[in-house]
mmCIF file of C-alpha atoms in Angstrom:
data_model
loop_
_atom_site.group_PDB
_atom_site.id
_atom_site.type_symbol
_atom_site.label_atom_id
_atom_site.label_comp_id
_atom_site.label_asym_id
_atom_site.label_seq_id
_atom_site.Cartn_x
_atom_site.Cartn_y
_atom_site.Cartn_z
ATOM 1 C CA MET A 590 0.000 0.000 0.000
ATOM 2 C CA LYS A 591 1.006 3.592 -0.719
ATOM 3 C CA ALA A 592 -0.646 6.344 1.348
ATOM 4 C CA ILE A 593 -1.570 10.013 1.166
ATOM 5 C CA CYS A 594 -2.171 11.730 4.496
ATOM 6 C CA PHE A 595 -4.080 15.033 4.432
ATOM 7 C CA TYR A 596 -3.885 17.156 7.587
ATOM 8 C CA PHE A 597 -5.362 20.654 7.894
ATOM 9 C CA GLU A 598 -4.718 23.332 10.498
ATOM 10 C CA VAL A 599 -7.820 25.318 11.458
ATOM 11 C CA HIS A 600 -6.695 28.387 13.344
ATOM 12 C CA HIS A 601 -7.638 32.021 13.626
ATOM 13 C CA PRO A 602 -6.225 34.381 16.266
ATOM 14 C CA GLU A 603 -8.249 36.698 18.445
ATOM 15 C CA GLN A 604 -6.963 40.121 17.457
ATOM 16 C CA LEU A 605 -6.208 42.709 20.126
ATOM 17 C CA ARG A 606 -7.867 46.084 19.942
ATOM 18 C CA GLN A 607 -5.784 49.249 19.790
ATOM 19 C CA TYR A 608 -4.713 49.565 23.417
ATOM 20 C CA HIS A 609 -2.967 52.784 24.463
ATOM 21 C CA PHE A 610 -0.602 53.477 27.342
ATOM 22 C CA PHE A 611 -3.254 55.643 29.005
ATOM 23 C CA ASP A 612 -5.687 52.717 28.989
ATOM 24 C CA ILE A 613 -3.488 50.811 31.462
ATOM 25 C CA GLY A 614 -5.220 50.519 34.800
ATOM 26 C CA LYS A 615 -8.504 51.789 33.340
ATOM 27 C CA GLN A 616 -9.616 49.552 30.464
ATOM 28 C CA HIS A 617 -9.565 45.769 30.743
ATOM 29 C CA ASP A 618 -11.213 44.767 27.455
ATOM 30 C CA TYR A 619 -8.274 43.756 25.293
ATOM 31 C CA PHE A 620 -9.821 42.148 22.223
ATOM 32 C CA ASP A 621 -11.291 43.639 19.051
ATOM 33 C CA TYR A 622 -14.763 42.061 19.055
ATOM 34 C CA TYR A 623 -15.931 43.586 15.758
ATOM 35 C CA ARG A 624 -12.792 42.676 13.804
ATOM 36 C CA ASN A 625 -12.757 39.131 15.175
ATOM 37 C CA ARG A 626 -16.424 38.610 14.313
ATOM 38 C CA THR A 627 -16.011 40.014 10.791
ATOM 39 C CA GLU A 628 -12.927 37.926 10.014
ATOM 40 C CA ILE A 629 -14.316 34.631 11.301
ATOM 41 C CA GLU A 630 -17.650 35.129 9.543
ATOM 42 C CA GLN A 631 -15.838 35.728 6.258
ATOM 43 C CA LEU A 632 -13.674 32.631 6.752
ATOM 44 C CA ALA A 633 -16.769 30.587 7.536
ATOM 45 C CA ARG A 634 -18.460 31.750 4.353
ATOM 46 C CA ASP A 635 -15.477 31.538 1.981
ATOM 47 C CA CYS A 636 -13.547 28.580 3.387
ATOM 48 C CA TYR A 637 -14.807 26.430 6.240
ATOM 49 C CA LEU A 638 -18.423 25.822 5.210
ATOM 50 C CA PRO A 639 -17.853 25.106 1.491
ATOM 51 C CA ALA A 640 -14.713 23.060 2.187
ATOM 52 C CA ASN A 641 -16.409 20.967 4.884
ATOM 53 C CA GLU A 642 -19.404 20.392 2.638
ATOM 54 C CA LEU A 643 -17.080 19.189 -0.115
ATOM 55 C CA LEU A 644 -15.181 16.847 2.214
ATOM 56 C CA LEU A 645 -18.442 15.336 3.423
ATOM 57 C CA GLU A 646 -19.435 14.813 -0.203
ATOM 58 C CA LEU A 647 -16.117 13.132 -1.026
ATOM 59 C CA ILE A 648 -16.236 10.824 1.995
ATOM 60 C CA ASP A 649 -19.711 9.706 0.937
ATOM 61 C CA ARG A 650 -18.847 9.387 -2.765
ATOM 62 C CA TYR A 651 -15.810 7.214 -2.151
ATOM 63 C CA LYS A 652 -17.473 5.126 0.580
ATOM 64 C CA GLY A 653 -15.025 6.208 3.272
ATOM 65 C CA ARG A 654 -11.879 5.691 1.186
ATOM 66 C CA PHE A 655 -11.197 9.419 1.335
ATOM 67 C CA LYS A 656 -9.962 10.524 4.761
ATOM 68 C CA VAL A 657 -8.482 13.652 6.332
ATOM 69 C CA ALA A 658 -7.328 14.996 9.698
ATOM 70 C CA PHE A 659 -7.836 18.338 11.431
ATOM 71 C CA SER A 660 -6.273 20.238 14.292
ATOM 72 C CA ILE A 661 -8.560 23.060 15.431
ATOM 73 C CA SER A 662 -7.058 25.620 17.805
ATOM 74 C CA GLY A 663 -8.864 26.791 20.915
ATOM 75 C CA SER A 664 -9.104 30.339 19.605
ATOM 76 C CA ALA A 665 -10.708 29.102 16.388
ATOM 77 C CA ILE A 666 -13.159 26.962 18.354
ATOM 78 C CA GLU A 667 -14.182 29.862 20.588
ATOM 79 C CA LEU A 668 -14.581 32.315 17.706
ATOM 80 C CA LEU A 669 -16.602 29.807 15.690
ATOM 81 C CA GLU A 670 -18.840 28.935 18.623
ATOM 82 C CA LEU A 671 -19.524 32.621 19.201
ATOM 83 C CA HIS A 672 -19.904 33.892 15.642
ATOM 84 C CA ALA A 673 -20.367 30.905 13.282
ATOM 85 C CA PRO A 674 -21.666 27.865 15.203
ATOM 86 C CA GLU A 675 -22.804 26.285 11.947
ATOM 87 C CA VAL A 676 -19.129 25.614 11.175
ATOM 88 C CA ILE A 677 -18.751 23.639 14.409
ATOM 89 C CA HIS A 678 -21.832 21.650 13.398
ATOM 90 C CA SER A 679 -20.252 20.895 10.007
ATOM 91 C CA PHE A 680 -17.087 19.607 11.694
ATOM 92 C CA GLN A 681 -19.253 17.446 13.951
ATOM 93 C CA ALA A 682 -20.924 16.009 10.844
ATOM 94 C CA LEU A 683 -17.469 15.114 9.529
ATOM 95 C CA ALA A 684 -16.560 13.515 12.865
ATOM 96 C CA LYS A 685 -19.631 11.285 12.683
ATOM 97 C CA THR A 686 -18.401 9.724 9.427
ATOM 98 C CA GLY A 687 -15.574 8.012 11.320
ATOM 99 C CA LYS A 688 -13.219 8.992 8.497
ATOM 100 C CA VAL A 689 -11.850 12.192 10.026
ATOM 101 C CA GLU A 690 -9.226 12.273 12.769
ATOM 102 C CA PHE A 691 -9.057 15.241 15.144
ATOM 103 C CA LEU A 692 -5.577 15.979 16.464
ATOM 104 C CA CYS A 693 -4.385 17.608 19.657
ATOM 105 C CA GLU A 694 -2.388 20.836 19.920
ATOM 106 C CA PRO A 695 -1.831 23.502 22.595
ATOM 107 C CA TYR A 696 -5.297 24.963 23.141
ATOM 108 C CA ALA A 697 -4.105 28.570 22.901
ATOM 109 C CA HIS A 698 -2.061 27.891 19.751
ATOM 110 C CA SER A 699 0.759 29.078 21.947
ATOM 111 C CA LEU A 700 4.537 28.900 22.198
ATOM 112 C CA SER A 701 4.272 27.206 25.599
ATOM 113 C CA SER A 702 6.367 24.235 24.414
ATOM 114 C CA LEU A 703 9.316 26.660 24.124
ATOM 115 C CA SER A 704 8.936 27.867 27.689
ATOM 116 C CA SER A 705 10.899 26.324 30.549
ATOM 117 C CA ASP A 706 7.644 26.289 32.537
ATOM 118 C CA THR A 707 6.296 22.822 31.720
ATOM 119 C CA THR A 708 3.030 23.283 33.627
ATOM 120 C CA GLU A 709 1.639 25.838 31.161
ATOM 121 C CA PHE A 710 2.261 23.535 28.200
ATOM 122 C CA GLU A 711 0.683 20.576 29.992
ATOM 123 C CA ARG A 712 -2.349 22.629 31.022
ATOM 124 C CA ASP A 713 -2.767 23.900 27.463
ATOM 125 C CA VAL A 714 -2.608 20.407 25.956
ATOM 126 C CA LYS A 715 -4.981 18.825 28.473
ATOM 127 C CA ARG A 716 -7.490 21.608 27.937
ATOM 128 C CA HIS A 717 -7.457 20.939 24.192
ATOM 129 C CA ILE A 718 -7.943 17.192 24.698
ATOM 130 C CA GLN A 719 -10.998 17.845 26.830
ATOM 131 C CA ARG A 720 -12.515 20.252 24.302
ATOM 132 C CA ILE A 721 -12.022 17.873 21.359
ATOM 133 C CA GLU A 722 -13.656 15.075 23.351
ATOM 134 C CA GLU A 723 -16.616 17.312 24.194
ATOM 135 C CA LEU A 724 -17.161 18.612 20.665
ATOM 136 C CA PHE A 725 -16.259 15.675 18.433
ATOM 137 C CA GLY A 726 -16.420 12.559 20.610
ATOM 138 C CA GLN A 727 -12.790 11.628 19.961
ATOM 139 C CA THR A 728 -9.853 11.368 22.329
ATOM 140 C CA PRO A 729 -6.876 12.619 20.281
ATOM 141 C CA VAL A 730 -3.988 10.174 19.881
ATOM 142 C CA THR A 731 -1.896 12.268 17.475
ATOM 143 C CA PHE A 732 -0.199 15.521 18.419
ATOM 144 C CA ARG A 733 0.797 18.470 16.317
ATOM 145 C CA ASN A 734 2.372 21.450 17.981
ATOM 146 C CA THR A 735 1.682 25.075 17.078
ATOM 147 C CA SER A 736 2.944 25.587 13.497
ATOM 148 C CA LEU A 737 4.501 22.102 13.712
ATOM 149 C CA ILE A 738 7.149 23.339 16.195
ATOM 150 C CA TYR A 739 9.231 20.344 17.244
ATOM 151 C CA SER A 740 12.569 19.226 18.626
ATOM 152 C CA ASP A 741 13.832 16.056 20.285
ATOM 153 C CA SER A 742 13.237 17.533 23.757
ATOM 154 C CA ILE A 743 9.756 18.784 22.828
ATOM 155 C CA GLY A 744 9.001 15.313 21.500
ATOM 156 C CA GLU A 745 9.893 13.882 24.906
ATOM 157 C CA ARG A 746 7.568 16.383 26.626
ATOM 158 C CA ILE A 747 4.759 15.431 24.256
ATOM 159 C CA ALA A 748 5.358 11.733 24.927
ATOM 160 C CA ARG A 749 5.099 12.303 28.682
ATOM 161 C CA LEU A 750 1.564 13.567 28.026
ATOM 162 C CA GLY A 751 0.676 10.196 26.498
ATOM 163 C CA PHE A 752 1.168 10.829 22.773
ATOM 164 C CA ARG A 753 3.187 8.512 20.543
ATOM 165 C CA ASN A 754 2.255 10.008 17.152
ATOM 166 C CA ILE A 755 3.672 13.459 16.314
ATOM 167 C CA LEU A 756 3.524 15.628 13.191
ATOM 168 C CA THR A 757 6.253 18.055 12.200
ATOM 169 C CA GLU A 758 7.973 19.714 9.240
ATOM 170 C CA GLY A 759 10.206 17.847 6.829
ATOM 171 C CA ALA A 760 12.823 20.596 7.052
ATOM 172 C CA LYS A 761 15.684 20.195 4.595
ATOM 173 C CA HIS A 762 18.405 20.955 7.139
ATOM 174 C CA ILE A 763 17.055 18.155 9.344
ATOM 175 C CA LEU A 764 16.330 15.631 6.615
ATOM 176 C CA GLY A 765 19.648 15.862 4.802
ATOM 177 C CA TRP A 766 19.629 12.893 2.430
ATOM 178 C CA ARG A 767 16.592 11.306 4.083
ATOM 179 C CA ASN A 768 13.194 10.997 2.425
ATOM 180 C CA PRO A 769 10.246 12.618 4.256
ATOM 181 C CA ASN A 770 7.874 10.051 2.749
ATOM 182 C CA PHE A 771 8.370 7.478 5.501
ATOM 183 C CA VAL A 772 7.366 7.167 9.128
ATOM 184 C CA HIS A 773 10.345 8.058 11.351
ATOM 185 C CA HIS A 774 10.940 7.713 15.074
ATOM 186 C CA HIS A 775 12.478 9.662 17.951
ATOM 187 C CA PRO A 776 16.226 9.002 18.412
ATOM 188 C CA SER A 777 15.909 7.878 22.035
ATOM 189 C CA ASP A 778 12.455 6.267 21.955
ATOM 190 C CA THR A 779 11.395 4.162 18.984
ATOM 191 C CA LYS A 780 7.784 4.176 20.235
ATOM 192 C CA ILE A 781 7.492 7.886 19.391
ATOM 193 C CA LYS A 782 6.477 7.902 15.724
ATOM 194 C CA ILE A 783 7.077 11.051 13.673
ATOM 195 C CA LEU A 784 5.304 12.044 10.456
ATOM 196 C CA LEU A 785 7.129 14.621 8.347
ATOM 197 C CA LYS A 786 5.408 17.100 6.075
ATOM 198 C CA ASN A 787 6.334 16.853 2.419
ATOM 199 C CA ALA A 788 7.086 20.550 2.105
ATOM 200 C CA LYS A 789 7.169 20.818 -1.676
ATOM 201 C CA LEU A 790 3.952 18.971 -2.427
ATOM 202 C CA SER A 791 2.118 20.649 0.448
ATOM 203 C CA ASP A 792 3.245 24.127 -0.570
ATOM 204 C CA ASP A 793 2.330 23.445 -4.192
ATOM 205 C CA ILE A 794 -1.281 23.602 -3.009
ATOM 206 C CA SER A 795 -1.023 26.037 -0.111
ATOM 207 C CA LEU A 796 1.359 28.631 -1.576
ATOM 208 C CA ARG A 797 1.683 28.173 -5.321
ATOM 209 C CA PHE A 798 -1.674 26.930 -6.623
ATOM 210 C CA SER A 799 -2.952 30.405 -7.606
ATOM 211 C CA SER A 800 0.360 31.855 -8.797
ATOM 212 C CA LYS A 801 0.229 32.542 -12.518
ATOM 213 C CA ASP A 802 4.005 33.113 -12.424
ATOM 214 C CA TRP A 803 4.578 29.508 -11.349
ATOM 215 C CA ASN A 804 5.940 27.388 -14.182
ATOM 216 C CA GLU A 805 3.494 24.588 -13.298
ATOM 217 C CA TYR A 806 0.428 26.829 -13.415
ATOM 218 C CA PRO A 807 -2.349 25.781 -13.738
ATOM 219 C CA LEU A 808 -2.166 22.821 -11.379
ATOM 220 C CA THR A 809 -4.795 20.212 -12.211
ATOM 221 C CA ALA A 810 -5.930 17.315 -10.056
ATOM 222 C CA GLU A 811 -4.688 14.831 -12.648
ATOM 223 C CA LYS A 812 -1.222 16.394 -12.803
ATOM 224 C CA TYR A 813 -0.933 16.578 -9.021
ATOM 225 C CA ALA A 814 -2.046 12.952 -8.564
ATOM 226 C CA HIS A 815 0.740 11.969 -10.965
ATOM 227 C CA TRP A 816 3.226 13.887 -8.801
ATOM 228 C CA LEU A 817 1.956 12.106 -5.682
ATOM 229 C CA LYS A 818 2.308 8.677 -7.238
ATOM 230 C CA ASP A 819 5.758 9.491 -8.589
ATOM 231 C CA SER A 820 6.844 10.671 -5.119
ATOM 232 C CA LEU A 821 5.602 7.386 -3.642
ATOM 233 C CA ARG A 822 7.469 5.166 -6.081
ATOM 234 C CA ASP A 823 10.105 4.163 -3.521
ATOM 235 C CA SER A 824 8.440 5.257 -0.285
ATOM 236 C CA ASP A 825 5.362 4.758 1.918
ATOM 237 C CA VAL A 826 3.401 7.944 2.579
ATOM 238 C CA VAL A 827 3.143 11.534 1.370
ATOM 239 C CA ASN A 828 2.127 13.821 4.232
ATOM 240 C CA LEU A 829 0.261 16.875 2.966
ATOM 241 C CA PHE A 830 0.070 19.284 5.900
ATOM 242 C CA MET A 831 -1.347 22.779 5.331
ATOM 243 C CA HIS A 832 -3.577 25.593 6.542
ATOM 244 C CA TYR A 833 -7.239 24.854 5.836
ATOM 245 C CA GLN A 834 -7.476 28.447 4.616
ATOM 246 C CA ALA A 835 -5.652 27.246 1.493
ATOM 247 C CA PHE A 836 -9.166 26.346 0.357
ATOM 248 C CA GLY A 837 -11.098 29.554 -0.105
ATOM 249 C CA LYS A 838 -8.785 32.250 1.286
ATOM 250 C CA TYR A 839 -5.179 31.823 0.129
ATOM 251 C CA ASN A 840 -6.630 30.316 -3.036
ATOM 252 C CA THR A 841 -9.988 31.923 -3.726
ATOM 253 C CA PRO A 842 -12.895 29.933 -5.196
ATOM 254 C CA ASP A 843 -12.382 31.429 -8.661
ATOM 255 C CA SER A 844 -8.860 29.913 -8.716
ATOM 256 C CA GLY A 845 -10.413 26.470 -9.130
ATOM 257 C CA ILE A 846 -9.153 25.189 -5.769
ATOM 258 C CA PHE A 847 -12.424 23.502 -4.822
ATOM 259 C CA ASP A 848 -12.657 21.692 -8.163
ATOM 260 C CA PHE A 849 -9.046 20.620 -7.690
ATOM 261 C CA LEU A 850 -9.934 19.027 -4.350
ATOM 262 C CA ARG A 851 -13.168 17.583 -5.730
ATOM 263 C CA TYR A 852 -11.435 15.599 -8.478
ATOM 264 C CA LEU A 853 -8.146 14.708 -6.774
ATOM 265 C CA PRO A 854 -9.404 11.515 -5.043
ATOM 266 C CA GLN A 855 -10.622 10.200 -8.396
ATOM 267 C CA TYR A 856 -7.120 10.287 -9.865
ATOM 268 C CA VAL A 857 -5.516 8.814 -6.749
ATOM 269 C CA LEU A 858 -7.976 6.030 -6.003
ATOM 270 C CA ASP A 859 -8.150 4.781 -9.606
ATOM 271 C CA ASP A 860 -5.243 2.522 -8.635
ATOM 272 C CA PRO A 861 -6.060 0.235 -5.648
ATOM 273 C CA GLN A 862 -2.514 0.341 -4.299
ATOM 274 C CA TYR A 863 -3.027 3.984 -3.248
ATOM 275 C CA ALA A 864 -5.070 5.008 -0.212
ATOM 276 C CA PHE A 865 -5.891 8.034 1.886
ATOM 277 C CA LEU A 866 -5.049 7.427 5.559
ATOM 278 C CA THR A 867 -5.303 9.532 8.712
ATOM 279 C CA PRO A 868 -2.136 10.048 10.806
ATOM 280 C CA LYS A 869 -3.038 7.375 13.355
ATOM 281 C CA GLU A 870 -3.681 4.924 10.509
ATOM 282 C CA VAL A 871 -0.345 5.770 8.900
ATOM 283 C CA VAL A 872 1.648 4.908 12.036
ATOM 284 C CA ALA A 873 -0.407 1.732 12.484
ATOM 285 C CA THR A 874 0.270 0.667 8.884
ATOM 286 C CA PHE A 875 3.944 1.416 8.262
ATOM 287 C CA VAL A 876 7.056 0.441 10.185
ATOM 288 C CA PRO A 877 9.292 3.443 11.050
ATOM 289 C CA LYS A 878 12.273 3.628 8.720
ATOM 290 C CA GLU A 879 14.833 5.306 10.988
ATOM 291 C CA ALA A 880 15.450 7.938 13.645
ATOM 292 C CA ILE A 881 15.143 11.607 12.855
ATOM 293 C CA TYR A 882 17.393 13.936 14.864
ATOM 294 C CA VAL A 883 16.079 17.417 15.695
ATOM 295 C CA PRO A 884 18.377 19.025 18.290
ATOM 296 C CA ASN A 885 16.979 22.556 17.777
ATOM 297 C CA PRO A 886 13.336 23.549 17.281
ATOM 298 C CA ILE A 887 11.940 23.503 13.756
ATOM 299 C CA SER A 888 8.566 24.626 12.385
ATOM 300 C CA TRP A 889 6.717 24.870 9.095
ATOM 301 C CA THR A 890 7.123 28.665 8.933
ATOM 302 C CA ASP A 891 9.224 30.679 6.469
ATOM 303 C CA GLU A 892 12.179 29.463 4.442
ATOM 304 C CA GLU A 893 14.327 28.750 7.503
ATOM 305 C CA ARG A 894 11.720 26.402 9.033
ATOM 306 C CA ASP A 895 12.778 27.477 12.518
ATOM 307 C CA ILE A 896 11.264 29.555 15.359
ATOM 308 C CA THR A 897 12.675 32.959 14.409
ATOM 309 C CA SER A 898 9.265 34.133 13.179
ATOM 310 C CA TRP A 899 8.224 34.288 16.851
ATOM 311 C CA LEU A 900 11.489 34.600 18.763
ATOM 312 C CA GLY A 901 13.857 36.198 16.274
ATOM 313 C CA ASN A 902 14.393 39.637 17.796
ATOM 314 C CA GLU A 903 14.626 41.381 21.173
ATOM 315 C CA LEU A 904 11.041 42.642 21.052
ATOM 316 C CA GLN A 905 9.680 39.138 20.726
ATOM 317 C CA GLU A 906 12.009 37.692 23.347
ATOM 318 C CA ASP A 907 11.067 40.385 25.848
ATOM 319 C CA ALA A 908 7.324 39.868 25.300
ATOM 320 C CA PHE A 909 7.759 36.075 25.541
ATOM 321 C CA GLU A 910 9.664 36.296 28.844
ATOM 322 C CA GLU A 911 7.157 38.727 30.334
ATOM 323 C CA LEU A 912 4.193 36.587 29.308
ATOM 324 C CA PHE A 913 5.407 33.214 30.519
ATOM 325 C CA GLY A 914 6.967 34.769 33.605
ATOM 326 C CA LEU A 915 3.382 35.367 34.772
ATOM 327 C CA SER A 916 2.349 31.715 34.630
ATOM 328 C CA THR A 917 2.780 30.845 38.318
ATOM 329 C CA LYS A 918 1.100 34.057 39.485
ATOM 330 C CA VAL A 919 -1.890 33.645 37.176
ATOM 331 C CA GLU A 920 -2.387 30.052 38.277
ATOM 332 C CA ALA A 921 -2.184 31.120 41.933
ATOM 333 C CA THR A 922 -5.137 33.502 41.501
ATOM 334 C CA GLY A 923 -7.484 30.617 40.724
ATOM 335 C CA ASP A 924 -9.548 33.179 38.815
ATOM 336 C CA GLU A 925 -11.160 31.521 35.777
ATOM 337 C CA ALA A 926 -11.595 34.816 33.912
ATOM 338 C CA LEU A 927 -7.909 35.694 34.344
ATOM 339 C CA LEU A 928 -6.829 32.193 33.362
ATOM 340 C CA ARG A 929 -8.898 32.404 30.177
ATOM 341 C CA THR A 930 -7.511 35.843 29.292
ATOM 342 C CA TYR A 931 -3.984 34.586 29.949
ATOM 343 C CA SER A 932 -4.599 31.725 27.525
ATOM 344 C CA ARG A 933 -5.909 34.107 24.848
ATOM 345 C CA LEU A 934 -2.822 36.321 25.201
ATOM 346 C CA GLN A 935 -0.539 33.349 24.479
ATOM 347 C CA CYS A 936 -1.582 32.966 20.825
ATOM 348 C CA SER A 937 1.592 32.742 18.717
ATOM 349 C CA ASN A 938 0.286 35.270 16.185
ATOM 350 C CA HIS A 939 0.834 38.106 18.671
ATOM 351 C CA PHE A 940 4.564 37.341 18.540
ATOM 352 C CA ASN A 941 4.612 36.836 14.795
ATOM 353 C CA TYR A 942 3.279 40.374 14.309
ATOM 354 C CA MET A 943 6.459 41.608 16.028
ATOM 355 C CA SER A 944 8.706 39.852 13.503
ATOM 356 C CA THR A 945 11.222 41.912 11.530
ATOM 357 C CA LYS A 946 12.096 39.077 9.146
ATOM 358 C CA PHE A 947 11.912 39.411 5.378
ATOM 359 C CA ILE A 948 8.885 37.536 4.042
ATOM 360 C CA PRO A 949 9.067 35.852 0.602
ATOM 361 C CA ILE A 950 6.396 37.031 -1.829
ATOM 362 C CA GLU A 951 4.649 33.653 -2.007
ATOM 363 C CA GLN A 952 4.118 33.638 1.780
ATOM 364 C CA ARG A 953 2.937 37.226 2.245
ATOM 365 C CA LEU A 954 -0.769 36.383 1.937
ATOM 366 C CA LYS A 955 -0.490 34.311 5.112
ATOM 367 C CA LYS A 956 1.424 37.013 6.996
ATOM 368 C CA VAL A 957 -1.018 39.926 7.015
ATOM 369 C CA SER A 958 -0.538 41.946 10.207
ATOM 370 C CA PRO A 959 -3.118 44.318 11.709
ATOM 371 C CA TYR A 960 -0.259 46.621 12.768
ATOM 372 C CA SER A 961 1.649 49.244 10.798
ATOM 373 C CA SER A 962 5.000 47.937 12.062
ATOM 374 C CA PRO A 963 6.494 45.228 14.311
ATOM 375 C CA TYR A 964 7.267 47.925 16.886
ATOM 376 C CA ASP A 965 3.606 48.985 17.006
ATOM 377 C CA ALA A 966 2.633 45.356 17.526
ATOM 378 C CA TYR A 967 5.083 45.108 20.425
ATOM 379 C CA ILE A 968 3.919 48.336 22.090
ATOM 380 C CA ASN A 969 0.255 47.393 21.801
ATOM 381 C CA TYR A 970 0.876 43.909 23.193
ATOM 382 C CA MET A 971 3.017 45.117 26.076
ATOM 383 C CA ASN A 972 0.428 47.747 27.023
ATOM 384 C CA VAL A 973 -2.159 44.985 27.264
ATOM 385 C CA LEU A 974 0.215 42.756 29.192
ATOM 386 C CA SER A 975 0.996 45.577 31.631
ATOM 387 C CA ASP A 976 -2.676 46.051 32.459
ATOM 388 C CA PHE A 977 -3.205 42.307 32.715
ATOM 389 C CA THR A 978 -0.288 42.065 35.155
ATOM 390 C CA LEU A 979 -1.884 44.737 37.326
ATOM 391 C CA GLU A 980 -5.141 42.754 37.329
ATOM 392 C CA VAL A 981 -3.293 39.585 38.343
ATOM 393 C CA ASP A 982 -1.504 41.383 41.193
ATOM 394 C CA LYS A 983 -4.795 42.863 42.325
ATOM 395 C CA ALA A 984 -6.423 39.416 42.397
ATOM 396 C CA LEU A 985 -3.548 37.994 44.461
ATOM 397 C CA LYS A 986 -4.067 40.655 47.124
ATOM 398 C CA LYS A 987 -7.737 39.820 47.662
#
């Protein structure tokens, strides 16, 4: 058997409102309700609802032979429940087919795995497990970290939480001569199975599908299925990991992206040796080929595939240290409202907006910032964090 594994990230950050220095100590509403509602409603209309409807159609048409996996962040869940509950219902319909796997990630879509404070990461993961069980009736067995952030030590932390299946990026500087199209394992624990994203084939859909300057434009389902089969000639599985917004936002409906997805299974499943599998099915089907060594954190972001999009300058490092330095104090308050706000402030996007890195043209659509500059993003965030710190200190004195 040769396998194709589709995994989609469903995430949308809660944007902060413009928060001035003179608001500190006076205003405690940090989030831009109108902007968040508008953005999630548009995503629901353009992406999530039509894409989910199509997946449901494909699962039915191919009698369960077409399968996918999702990881839905806590912020996306909360925004959808508040502003577009019909999207949650459509994901629940997909869950009922038994052909969709729901993965676990840090609830806040946070950088908590990079913090030395292990309790915040554990709390974040356990909260996500509980929410996925409540909404979709599945206990996640596969883990994918925020933006596929991973290292050997992070893998060990994930394993201590009970996970043995982990998704991450097939970064070139980690792979070397190795092929990403196999199951790999952790260097010190062969029970920890690692699935690596096939970066080229994933990005062909996510980043390049709509680019008329691309020498392979237009990309048809038949052509892409040929690429998949060619890539699998001497390997086991092609892992296609991408943002779900590739369907409807990054590639708008008039690009033909939905027709591409509609006809792709036809050209893959015409040969019985090829199958669509979910991540947990992949690790149950194929024997790991070899260890993959990841001494320093990698991710699926930018050309470097590292963590410098979030922690690549002094602004980001300062905000990160201030935020996670509050963990023990926030937990000590026992205040549910403060704990929830603290979780919402951890979203990795807040740090990405502070990035001063050069962004390649093909990735700019996914990097739209609500701020005029990284410095403005930092100032706004730190103003919010200053007020939040005052509220935490106030609660501890009660």
